[in-house]
Coordinates of C-alpha atoms in Angstrom, one line a residue:
X15 CA 227.5 112.8 96.5
X16 CA 230.1 113.0 94.1
X17 CA 232.7 114.4 96.4
X18 CA 236.3 113.3 96.0
X19 CA 239.9 114.0 98.2
X20 CA 239.5 117.1 96.2
X21 CA 237.6 118.7 98.9
X22 CA 239.9 117.3 101.5
X23 CA 243.1 118.2 100.8
X24 CA 244.1 120.9 103.9
X25 CA 245.7 119.4 106.9
X26 CA 245.8 120.6 110.5
X27 CA 247.5 119.1 113.4
X28 CA 245.7 117.1 115.3
X29 CA 245.1 117.9 119.2
X30 CA 248.3 120.4 118.6
X31 CA 250.8 117.6 117.5
X32 CA 252.7 119.6 114.9
X33 CA 254.3 116.4 113.4
X34 CA 250.9 114.0 113.4
X35 CA 248.2 115.8 110.6
X36 CA 244.4 115.6 110.5
X37 CA 242.1 115.8 106.7
X38 CA 240.5 119.1 107.8
X39 CA 236.8 118.3 107.1
X40 CA 233.7 121.1 106.1
X41 CA 230.8 120.3 108.3
X42 CA 228.9 119.2 105.5
X43 CA 231.1 116.1 104.9
X44 CA 231.4 115.0 108.3
X45 CA 227.9 112.3 108.6
X46 CA 229.4 109.6 107.9
X47 CA 225.8 108.6 105.6
X48 CA 227.7 111.7 103.3
X49 CA 229.8 109.3 100.5
X50 CA 233.2 110.2 100.4
X51 CA 235.2 108.8 97.2
X52 CA 238.7 108.0 98.2
X53 CA 238.7 109.1 102.6
X54 CA 241.8 107.4 103.5
X55 CA 242.5 109.5 106.7
X56 CA 246.0 109.2 108.6
X57 CA 246.0 106.9 111.3
X58 CA 247.5 107.3 114.6
X59 CA 247.1 105.7 118.2
X60 CA 249.6 107.5 120.9
X61 CA 251.9 104.5 121.8
X62 CA 251.3 103.1 125.0
X63 CA 254.5 104.2 126.8
X64 CA 253.7 107.7 126.5
X65 CA 251.1 107.6 128.3
X66 CA 251.4 108.3 132.3
X67 CA 252.6 104.3 134.0
X68 CA 249.2 104.0 136.4
X69 CA 246.8 105.2 132.5
X70 CA 248.7 102.6 130.7
X71 CA 246.7 99.5 132.2
X72 CA 243.5 100.9 130.6
X73 CA 244.9 101.8 127.0
X74 CA 243.6 100.0 124.1
X75 CA 246.9 98.5 123.0
X76 CA 247.2 99.0 118.9
X77 CA 249.5 96.7 118.1
X78 CA 249.0 94.5 114.9
X79 CA 248.3 91.9 116.8
X80 CA 245.6 93.2 119.2
X81 CA 244.2 95.7 116.8
X82 CA 242.7 92.3 115.0
X83 CA 241.0 91.3 118.7
X84 CA 239.6 94.4 118.8
X85 CA 238.1 94.1 115.0
X86 CA 236.4 90.9 116.6
X87 CA 235.6 92.2 119.1
X88 CA 233.3 95.3 117.9
X89 CA 232.3 92.9 114.9
X90 CA 230.8 91.2 117.5
X91 CA 229.9 93.9 119.2
X92 CA 227.5 95.0 116.2
X93 CA 226.2 91.5 115.4
X94 CA 225.1 91.8 119.3
X95 CA 223.3 94.9 118.9
X96 CA 221.4 94.2 116.0
X97 CA 219.9 91.3 118.1
X98 CA 218.8 93.7 121.2
X99 CA 215.3 95.1 121.8
X100 CA 216.6 98.1 123.2
X101 CA 219.3 100.4 123.3
X102 CA 220.7 101.2 126.6
X103 CA 223.9 102.9 125.0
X104 CA 224.4 105.9 122.3
X105 CA 223.0 104.6 118.7
X106 CA 226.2 104.3 116.8
X107 CA 227.5 102.1 114.1
X108 CA 231.1 99.4 113.1
X109 CA 233.2 100.4 110.0
X110 CA 233.6 97.3 108.1
X111 CA 237.3 97.6 109.0
X112 CA 235.8 97.0 112.3
X113 CA 236.7 99.3 113.7
X114 CA 233.8 102.2 115.9
X115 CA 232.7 105.1 114.3
X116 CA 232.4 108.1 115.8
X117 CA 228.2 109.4 116.3
X118 CA 229.7 112.7 115.9
X119 CA 231.0 111.9 111.7
X120 CA 234.2 112.5 110.4
X121 CA 237.4 114.2 112.7
X122 CA 239.4 113.7 109.3
X123 CA 241.5 110.8 111.3
X124 CA 241.4 107.0 112.4
X125 CA 242.3 105.5 114.7
X126 CA 242.5 106.0 118.5
X127 CA 244.5 109.0 118.8
X128 CA 245.2 110.4 122.3
X129 CA 242.2 108.8 124.1
X130 CA 242.2 105.7 125.8
X131 CA 239.9 103.2 123.9
X132 CA 238.7 103.0 120.5
X133 CA 234.9 103.6 120.8
X134 CA 233.3 106.1 122.9
X135 CA 235.6 107.5 126.2
X136 CA 233.7 108.3 129.4
X137 CA 234.1 111.4 132.1
X138 CA 231.7 111.1 134.5
X139 CA 229.1 113.6 135.1
X140 CA 228.5 113.6 139.3
X141 CA 224.6 116.0 139.8
X142 CA 225.1 115.8 143.6
X143 CA 221.7 117.0 144.8
X144 CA 220.9 117.9 149.0
X145 CA 217.9 119.0 150.2
X146 CA 219.2 122.1 153.0
X147 CA 217.9 122.6 156.8
X148 CA 215.6 125.8 155.2
X149 CA 214.3 122.6 152.4
X150 CA 216.1 124.3 149.4
X151 CA 217.8 121.7 147.1
X152 CA 221.2 122.2 147.0
X153 CA 223.9 121.5 144.1
X154 CA 227.6 120.4 144.3
X155 CA 229.2 122.3 142.1
X156 CA 232.8 122.4 141.3
X157 CA 234.3 125.9 141.0
X158 CA 230.9 127.6 141.2
X159 CA 230.5 126.6 137.6
X160 CA 230.2 123.4 136.7
X161 CA 229.1 119.7 138.1
X162 CA 232.2 117.7 139.3
X163 CA 233.8 116.3 136.4
X164 CA 236.2 113.2 136.8
X165 CA 237.3 110.6 133.9
X166 CA 236.4 107.0 134.1
X167 CA 238.9 104.4 132.0
X168 CA 237.4 101.6 134.0
X169 CA 234.7 99.1 134.9
X170 CA 235.1 98.7 138.3
X171 CA 232.4 97.6 141.1
X172 CA 233.1 101.0 143.4
X173 CA 233.2 104.0 141.7
X174 CA 236.6 105.6 143.8
X175 CA 235.9 108.9 142.0
X176 CA 232.6 110.0 143.8
X177 CA 234.1 108.0 146.9
X178 CA 236.1 110.6 146.8
X179 CA 233.7 113.6 146.3
X180 CA 231.4 112.5 149.1
X181 CA 234.2 112.2 151.7
X182 CA 234.9 116.3 150.1
X183 CA 231.4 116.9 151.5
X184 CA 231.8 115.0 155.1
X185 CA 229.8 112.3 154.1
X186 CA 229.4 109.3 156.8
X187 CA 231.6 105.5 155.9
X188 CA 228.5 103.7 155.2
X189 CA 226.8 106.4 153.4
X190 CA 229.8 106.8 150.5
X191 CA 229.9 103.0 150.1
X192 CA 226.6 102.6 149.6
X193 CA 226.4 106.0 146.5
X194 CA 229.5 104.2 145.9
X195 CA 228.6 100.7 144.6
X196 CA 225.6 101.5 142.4
X197 CA 228.1 102.3 138.8
X198 CA 227.4 99.9 137.5
X199 CA 223.8 100.8 136.9
X200 CA 221.9 100.9 133.3
X201 CA 221.1 103.8 131.7
X202 CA 218.0 104.6 133.0
X203 CA 218.0 102.6 135.7
X204 CA 217.8 104.1 140.0
X205 CA 219.2 102.6 142.9
X206 CA 219.7 104.0 146.6
X207 CA 219.3 107.2 145.4
X208 CA 222.3 107.0 142.7
X209 CA 220.2 106.9 139.2
X210 CA 222.7 106.4 135.5
X211 CA 220.6 109.5 133.6
X212 CA 222.2 108.8 130.6
X213 CA 224.8 110.1 128.4
X214 CA 225.8 112.7 125.5
X215 CA 228.3 113.0 123.3
X216 CA 230.8 115.7 123.3
X217 CA 233.1 117.1 121.4
X218 CA 236.7 116.6 122.5
X219 CA 240.2 117.7 120.6
X220 CA 242.0 114.3 121.0
X221 CA 238.3 112.6 119.3
X222 CA 239.2 110.8 115.9
X223 CA 236.7 108.5 113.4
X224 CA 236.9 105.7 115.9
X225 CA 237.0 106.8 119.6
X226 CA 235.5 109.8 120.7
X227 CA 234.0 111.2 124.2
X228 CA 230.5 110.5 126.2
X229 CA 229.6 112.6 129.2
X230 CA 228.1 109.9 131.7
X231 CA 226.1 111.9 134.0
X232 CA 225.1 110.1 137.3
X233 CA 222.4 111.8 140.2
X234 CA 223.2 111.0 143.7
X235 CA 220.7 112.1 146.1
X236 CA 221.9 112.5 149.8
X237 CA 218.8 114.3 151.1
X238 CA 219.5 116.1 154.2
X239 CA 221.9 113.8 155.6
X240 CA 225.4 116.0 155.2
X241 CA 226.3 118.0 157.8
X242 CA 225.7 122.0 156.1
X243 CA 229.4 122.5 155.8
X244 CA 231.7 123.7 153.3
X245 CA 233.0 120.7 151.6
X246 CA 236.8 120.2 152.5
X247 CA 238.9 120.3 149.5
X248 CA 242.8 121.9 149.5
X249 CA 241.6 124.8 146.7
X250 CA 238.0 125.0 148.2
X251 CA 237.2 123.5 144.0
X252 CA 233.6 122.6 145.4
X253 CA 230.5 124.2 147.2
X254 CA 227.2 124.4 147.4
X255 CA 224.7 126.5 145.5
X256 CA 220.8 127.3 145.9
X257 CA 219.8 124.5 143.3
X258 CA 216.7 127.5 142.2
X259 CA 219.8 130.1 141.1
X260 CA 220.4 127.7 137.7
X261 CA 221.9 131.3 136.0
X262 CA 225.1 129.9 137.5
X263 CA 224.8 126.6 134.8
X264 CA 225.9 126.5 131.5
X265 CA 223.0 125.3 129.4
X266 CA 224.1 121.9 129.0
X267 CA 224.4 121.2 132.9
X268 CA 220.7 123.2 133.1
X269 CA 220.0 119.9 130.8
X270 CA 221.7 117.5 132.7
X271 CA 220.2 119.1 136.2
X272 CA 217.1 119.2 134.5
X273 CA 216.9 115.6 133.8
X274 CA 218.6 114.7 137.3
X275 CA 215.5 115.9 139.0
X276 CA 213.2 114.6 137.3
X277 CA 214.4 111.1 139.0
X278 CA 213.8 112.1 142.0
X279 CA 210.7 114.0 141.4
X280 CA 209.3 113.1 145.1
X281 CA 212.7 115.3 146.3
X282 CA 211.2 118.4 144.7

Protein backbone atom coordinates (compact mmCIF):
# COMPACT_ATOMS: atom_id res chain seq x y z
CA UNK A 1 0.00 0.00 0.00
CA UNK A 2 1.44 3.33 -1.05
CA UNK A 3 0.42 5.24 2.03
CA UNK A 4 2.36 8.30 3.07
CA UNK A 5 2.46 10.75 5.92
CA UNK A 6 -0.25 12.75 4.11
CA UNK A 7 -2.71 10.28 5.61
CA UNK A 8 -1.34 11.01 9.05
CA UNK A 9 -1.34 14.78 9.47
CA UNK A 10 -3.99 14.94 12.22
CA UNK A 11 -2.78 14.84 15.81
CA UNK A 12 -4.58 14.59 19.15
CA UNK A 13 -3.36 14.93 22.76
CA UNK A 14 -1.82 11.73 24.16
CA UNK A 15 -3.56 10.54 27.34
CA UNK A 16 -5.08 14.01 27.91
CA UNK A 17 -1.64 15.70 28.05
CA UNK A 18 -2.04 18.94 26.09
CA UNK A 19 1.62 19.39 25.11
CA UNK A 20 2.22 15.74 24.08
CA UNK A 21 0.62 14.92 20.73
CA UNK A 22 0.10 11.60 18.98
CA UNK A 23 -0.78 10.98 15.34
CA UNK A 24 -4.39 9.99 14.74
CA UNK A 25 -4.19 6.58 13.05
CA UNK A 26 -7.10 5.28 10.98
CA UNK A 27 -8.05 1.69 11.80
CA UNK A 28 -6.93 0.38 8.39
CA UNK A 29 -3.39 1.72 8.95
CA UNK A 30 -2.94 0.27 12.45
CA UNK A 31 -1.58 -3.21 11.57
CA UNK A 32 2.22 -3.24 11.42
CA UNK A 33 2.17 -5.27 8.20
CA UNK A 34 0.47 -2.37 6.37
CA UNK A 35 3.45 -0.40 5.07
CA UNK A 36 3.39 3.32 5.85
CA UNK A 37 6.05 5.40 4.15
CA UNK A 38 7.52 8.10 6.40
CA UNK A 39 5.66 6.89 9.51
CA UNK A 40 7.68 8.60 12.22
CA UNK A 41 5.59 9.08 15.36
CA UNK A 42 6.66 11.27 18.29
CA UNK A 43 8.73 9.42 20.92
CA UNK A 44 7.65 9.99 24.52
CA UNK A 45 8.51 8.46 27.87
CA UNK A 46 7.03 9.93 31.05
CA UNK A 47 9.97 11.13 33.21
CA UNK A 48 10.94 8.86 36.08
CA UNK A 49 10.42 11.55 38.74
CA UNK A 50 6.85 12.14 37.53
CA UNK A 51 5.79 8.73 38.90
CA UNK A 52 4.87 8.20 42.56
CA UNK A 53 8.02 7.47 44.57
CA UNK A 54 6.99 3.89 45.50
CA UNK A 55 6.44 3.03 41.81
CA UNK A 56 9.66 4.52 40.40
CA UNK A 57 11.71 1.36 41.03
CA UNK A 58 9.49 -0.54 38.56
CA UNK A 59 9.81 1.99 35.71
CA UNK A 60 11.99 1.28 32.64
CA UNK A 61 14.42 4.20 32.64
CA UNK A 62 14.49 6.10 29.33
CA UNK A 63 18.00 7.57 29.57
CA UNK A 64 19.96 7.12 26.33
CA UNK A 65 22.26 4.55 28.01
CA UNK A 66 19.35 2.50 29.30
CA UNK A 67 17.53 2.66 25.95
CA UNK A 68 20.62 1.14 24.32
CA UNK A 69 20.57 -1.65 26.93
CA UNK A 70 16.81 -2.16 26.49
CA UNK A 71 17.14 -2.41 22.71
CA UNK A 72 19.87 -5.07 23.13
CA UNK A 73 17.64 -6.94 25.59
CA UNK A 74 14.64 -6.96 23.25
CA UNK A 75 16.69 -8.01 20.20
CA UNK A 76 18.13 -10.90 22.23
CA UNK A 77 14.59 -11.72 23.44
CA UNK A 78 13.42 -11.87 19.80
CA UNK A 79 16.27 -14.22 18.86
CA UNK A 80 15.45 -16.54 21.77
CA UNK A 81 11.75 -16.51 20.86
CA UNK A 82 12.47 -17.81 17.36
CA UNK A 83 14.15 -20.85 18.95
CA UNK A 84 11.22 -21.68 21.23
CA UNK A 85 8.91 -24.53 20.26
CA UNK A 86 6.03 -23.35 22.41
CA UNK A 87 4.87 -19.76 22.50
CA UNK A 88 3.49 -19.29 26.02
CA UNK A 89 3.24 -15.52 25.88
CA UNK A 90 1.25 -13.42 23.43
CA UNK A 91 2.72 -13.20 19.93
CA UNK A 92 4.37 -9.87 19.20
CA UNK A 93 7.57 -8.85 17.49
CA UNK A 94 10.44 -6.45 17.98
CA UNK A 95 11.00 -3.50 15.62
CA UNK A 96 14.15 -2.87 13.61
CA UNK A 97 15.11 -0.30 16.26
CA UNK A 98 14.99 -3.02 18.92
CA UNK A 99 11.78 -2.07 20.73
CA UNK A 100 8.75 -4.34 21.24
CA UNK A 101 5.81 -3.70 18.90
CA UNK A 102 2.27 -3.37 20.25
CA UNK A 103 0.19 -6.40 19.09
CA UNK A 104 -2.78 -4.02 18.74
CA UNK A 105 -0.87 -2.14 16.02
CA UNK A 106 0.28 1.45 15.56
CA UNK A 107 -0.89 3.95 18.17
CA UNK A 108 0.57 7.14 16.67
CA UNK A 109 3.16 7.61 19.42
CA UNK A 110 6.33 5.64 20.18
CA UNK A 111 8.24 5.08 23.41
CA UNK A 112 7.06 3.92 26.83
CA UNK A 113 4.49 6.71 27.15
CA UNK A 114 2.81 6.83 30.57
CA UNK A 115 3.27 3.10 31.12
CA UNK A 116 5.83 1.68 33.55
CA UNK A 117 7.52 -0.64 31.09
CA UNK A 118 8.25 -1.17 27.43
CA UNK A 119 6.33 -4.19 26.15
CA UNK A 120 3.40 -5.66 28.07
CA UNK A 121 2.21 -3.93 31.25
CA UNK A 122 0.22 -6.53 33.15
CA UNK A 123 -3.03 -6.08 35.03
CA UNK A 124 -3.88 -9.20 37.04
CA UNK A 125 -7.51 -10.31 36.82
CA UNK A 126 -8.49 -12.56 39.74
CA UNK A 127 -11.28 -15.06 39.11
CA UNK A 128 -11.86 -16.31 42.67
CA UNK A 129 -14.28 -19.25 42.86
CA UNK A 130 -15.69 -21.04 45.91
CA UNK A 131 -18.35 -23.62 46.69
CA UNK A 132 -21.26 -22.58 48.92
CA UNK A 133 -22.90 -24.69 51.64
CA UNK A 134 -25.68 -25.42 49.13
CA UNK A 135 -23.13 -26.72 46.61
CA UNK A 136 -23.43 -23.68 44.34
CA UNK A 137 -20.34 -22.16 42.78
CA UNK A 138 -19.81 -18.55 43.86
CA UNK A 139 -17.53 -15.92 42.28
CA UNK A 140 -15.94 -12.90 43.94
CA UNK A 141 -16.89 -9.61 42.27
CA UNK A 142 -15.87 -6.02 42.80
CA UNK A 143 -18.78 -3.57 43.06
CA UNK A 144 -21.11 -6.32 41.81
CA UNK A 145 -19.86 -5.96 38.27
CA UNK A 146 -16.34 -7.17 37.56
CA UNK A 147 -13.56 -9.44 38.75
CA UNK A 148 -10.91 -7.72 40.90
CA UNK A 149 -8.18 -6.21 38.69
CA UNK A 150 -4.84 -5.10 40.15
CA UNK A 151 -1.61 -3.77 38.64
CA UNK A 152 1.31 -6.13 39.09
CA UNK A 153 4.53 -4.25 38.27
CA UNK A 154 6.98 -6.69 39.86
CA UNK A 155 7.69 -10.39 39.53
CA UNK A 156 7.98 -11.23 43.22
CA UNK A 157 7.61 -14.78 44.51
CA UNK A 158 4.45 -13.80 46.38
CA UNK A 159 1.37 -12.02 44.99
CA UNK A 160 0.66 -9.33 47.58
CA UNK A 161 -2.49 -8.08 45.84
CA UNK A 162 -4.00 -11.58 45.95
CA UNK A 163 -2.97 -11.88 49.61
CA UNK A 164 -4.89 -8.70 50.38
CA UNK A 165 -8.01 -9.91 48.55
CA UNK A 166 -7.96 -13.32 50.26
CA UNK A 167 -7.47 -11.70 53.66
CA UNK A 168 -10.62 -9.65 53.03
CA UNK A 169 -12.65 -12.83 52.51
CA UNK A 170 -11.41 -14.15 55.86
CA UNK A 171 -9.32 -17.01 54.53
CA UNK A 172 -6.80 -18.47 57.00
CA UNK A 173 -3.15 -17.42 56.75
CA UNK A 174 -1.69 -20.76 55.67
CA UNK A 175 -4.18 -21.03 52.78
CA UNK A 176 -3.46 -17.42 51.79
CA UNK A 177 0.27 -18.17 51.65
CA UNK A 178 -0.26 -21.25 49.47
CA UNK A 179 -2.59 -19.52 46.99
CA UNK A 180 -0.51 -16.34 46.72
CA UNK A 181 2.80 -18.14 46.15
CA UNK A 182 1.74 -19.76 42.85
CA UNK A 183 2.30 -16.57 40.83
CA UNK A 184 5.28 -17.89 38.85
CA UNK A 185 3.16 -20.49 37.04
CA UNK A 186 3.42 -20.39 33.25
CA UNK A 187 0.30 -19.74 31.21
CA UNK A 188 -1.75 -22.94 31.07
CA UNK A 189 -0.29 -24.38 34.29
CA UNK A 190 -2.21 -25.12 37.47
CA UNK A 191 -1.07 -25.92 41.01
CA UNK A 192 -2.63 -25.96 44.50
CA UNK A 193 -5.98 -24.61 43.32
CA UNK A 194 -4.47 -21.80 41.23
CA UNK A 195 -4.49 -21.70 37.42
CA UNK A 196 -2.64 -19.23 35.19
CA UNK A 197 -5.40 -19.05 32.60
CA UNK A 198 -4.16 -16.76 29.81
CA UNK A 199 -3.14 -13.25 28.78
CA UNK A 200 -5.27 -10.94 26.66
CA UNK A 201 -4.23 -7.58 25.17
CA UNK A 202 -6.66 -4.80 26.13
CA UNK A 203 -6.91 -1.20 24.95
CA UNK A 204 -5.68 1.51 27.31
CA UNK A 205 -5.34 5.28 26.76
CA UNK A 206 -1.66 5.03 27.79
CA UNK A 207 -0.79 2.56 25.02
CA UNK A 208 1.96 3.40 22.52
CA UNK A 209 3.67 1.61 19.64
CA UNK A 210 6.10 0.06 22.14
CA UNK A 211 4.13 -0.28 25.40
CA UNK A 212 0.69 -1.76 25.93
CA UNK A 213 -1.67 -3.32 28.46
CA UNK A 214 -2.51 -6.99 28.97
CA UNK A 215 -4.98 -8.67 31.29
CA UNK A 216 -3.23 -11.58 33.03
CA UNK A 217 -6.04 -13.92 34.11
CA UNK A 218 -5.58 -16.02 37.27
CA UNK A 219 -8.19 -18.44 38.57
CA UNK A 220 -8.25 -19.40 42.26
CA UNK A 221 -10.50 -22.23 43.39
CA UNK A 222 -10.99 -22.09 47.16
CA UNK A 223 -13.21 -25.16 47.54
CA UNK A 224 -15.57 -24.59 50.47
CA UNK A 225 -12.91 -23.09 52.74
CA UNK A 226 -13.82 -19.49 53.54
CA UNK A 227 -16.69 -18.80 55.92
CA UNK A 228 -19.98 -17.78 54.29
CA UNK A 229 -19.88 -14.16 55.35
CA UNK A 230 -19.55 -10.93 53.42
CA UNK A 231 -15.96 -9.94 52.64
CA UNK A 232 -14.51 -7.36 55.03
CA UNK A 233 -13.56 -4.30 52.99
CA UNK A 234 -13.65 -0.70 54.16
CA UNK A 235 -15.88 0.31 51.28
CA UNK A 236 -17.85 -2.94 50.90
CA UNK A 237 -16.58 -3.24 47.34
CA UNK A 238 -16.08 -7.05 47.28
CA UNK A 239 -18.97 -9.49 47.36
CA UNK A 240 -19.84 -13.09 46.49
CA UNK A 241 -22.25 -13.78 43.66
CA UNK A 242 -23.75 -17.00 42.35
CA UNK A 243 -21.77 -18.28 39.39
CA UNK A 244 -25.00 -19.10 37.53
CA UNK A 245 -26.00 -15.43 37.44
CA UNK A 246 -23.73 -14.60 34.53
CA UNK A 247 -25.92 -11.71 33.35
CA UNK A 248 -24.17 -9.48 35.87
CA UNK A 249 -20.89 -9.97 34.00
CA UNK A 250 -19.65 -8.27 30.84
CA UNK A 251 -19.08 -10.42 27.76
CA UNK A 252 -15.34 -10.20 28.43
CA UNK A 253 -15.67 -11.34 32.06
CA UNK A 254 -18.00 -14.19 31.07
CA UNK A 255 -15.28 -15.36 28.71
CA UNK A 256 -12.66 -15.10 31.49
CA UNK A 257 -14.93 -17.12 33.81
CA UNK A 258 -15.53 -19.81 31.21
CA UNK A 259 -11.79 -20.13 30.52
CA UNK A 260 -11.11 -20.31 34.28
CA UNK A 261 -13.73 -22.98 34.99
CA UNK A 262 -12.17 -25.17 32.29
CA UNK A 263 -9.17 -25.64 34.61
CA UNK A 264 -11.39 -26.87 37.44
CA UNK A 265 -13.80 -29.16 35.60
CA UNK A 266 -14.09 -31.40 38.67
CA UNK A 267 -15.42 -28.41 40.61
CA UNK A 268 -18.51 -28.01 38.47
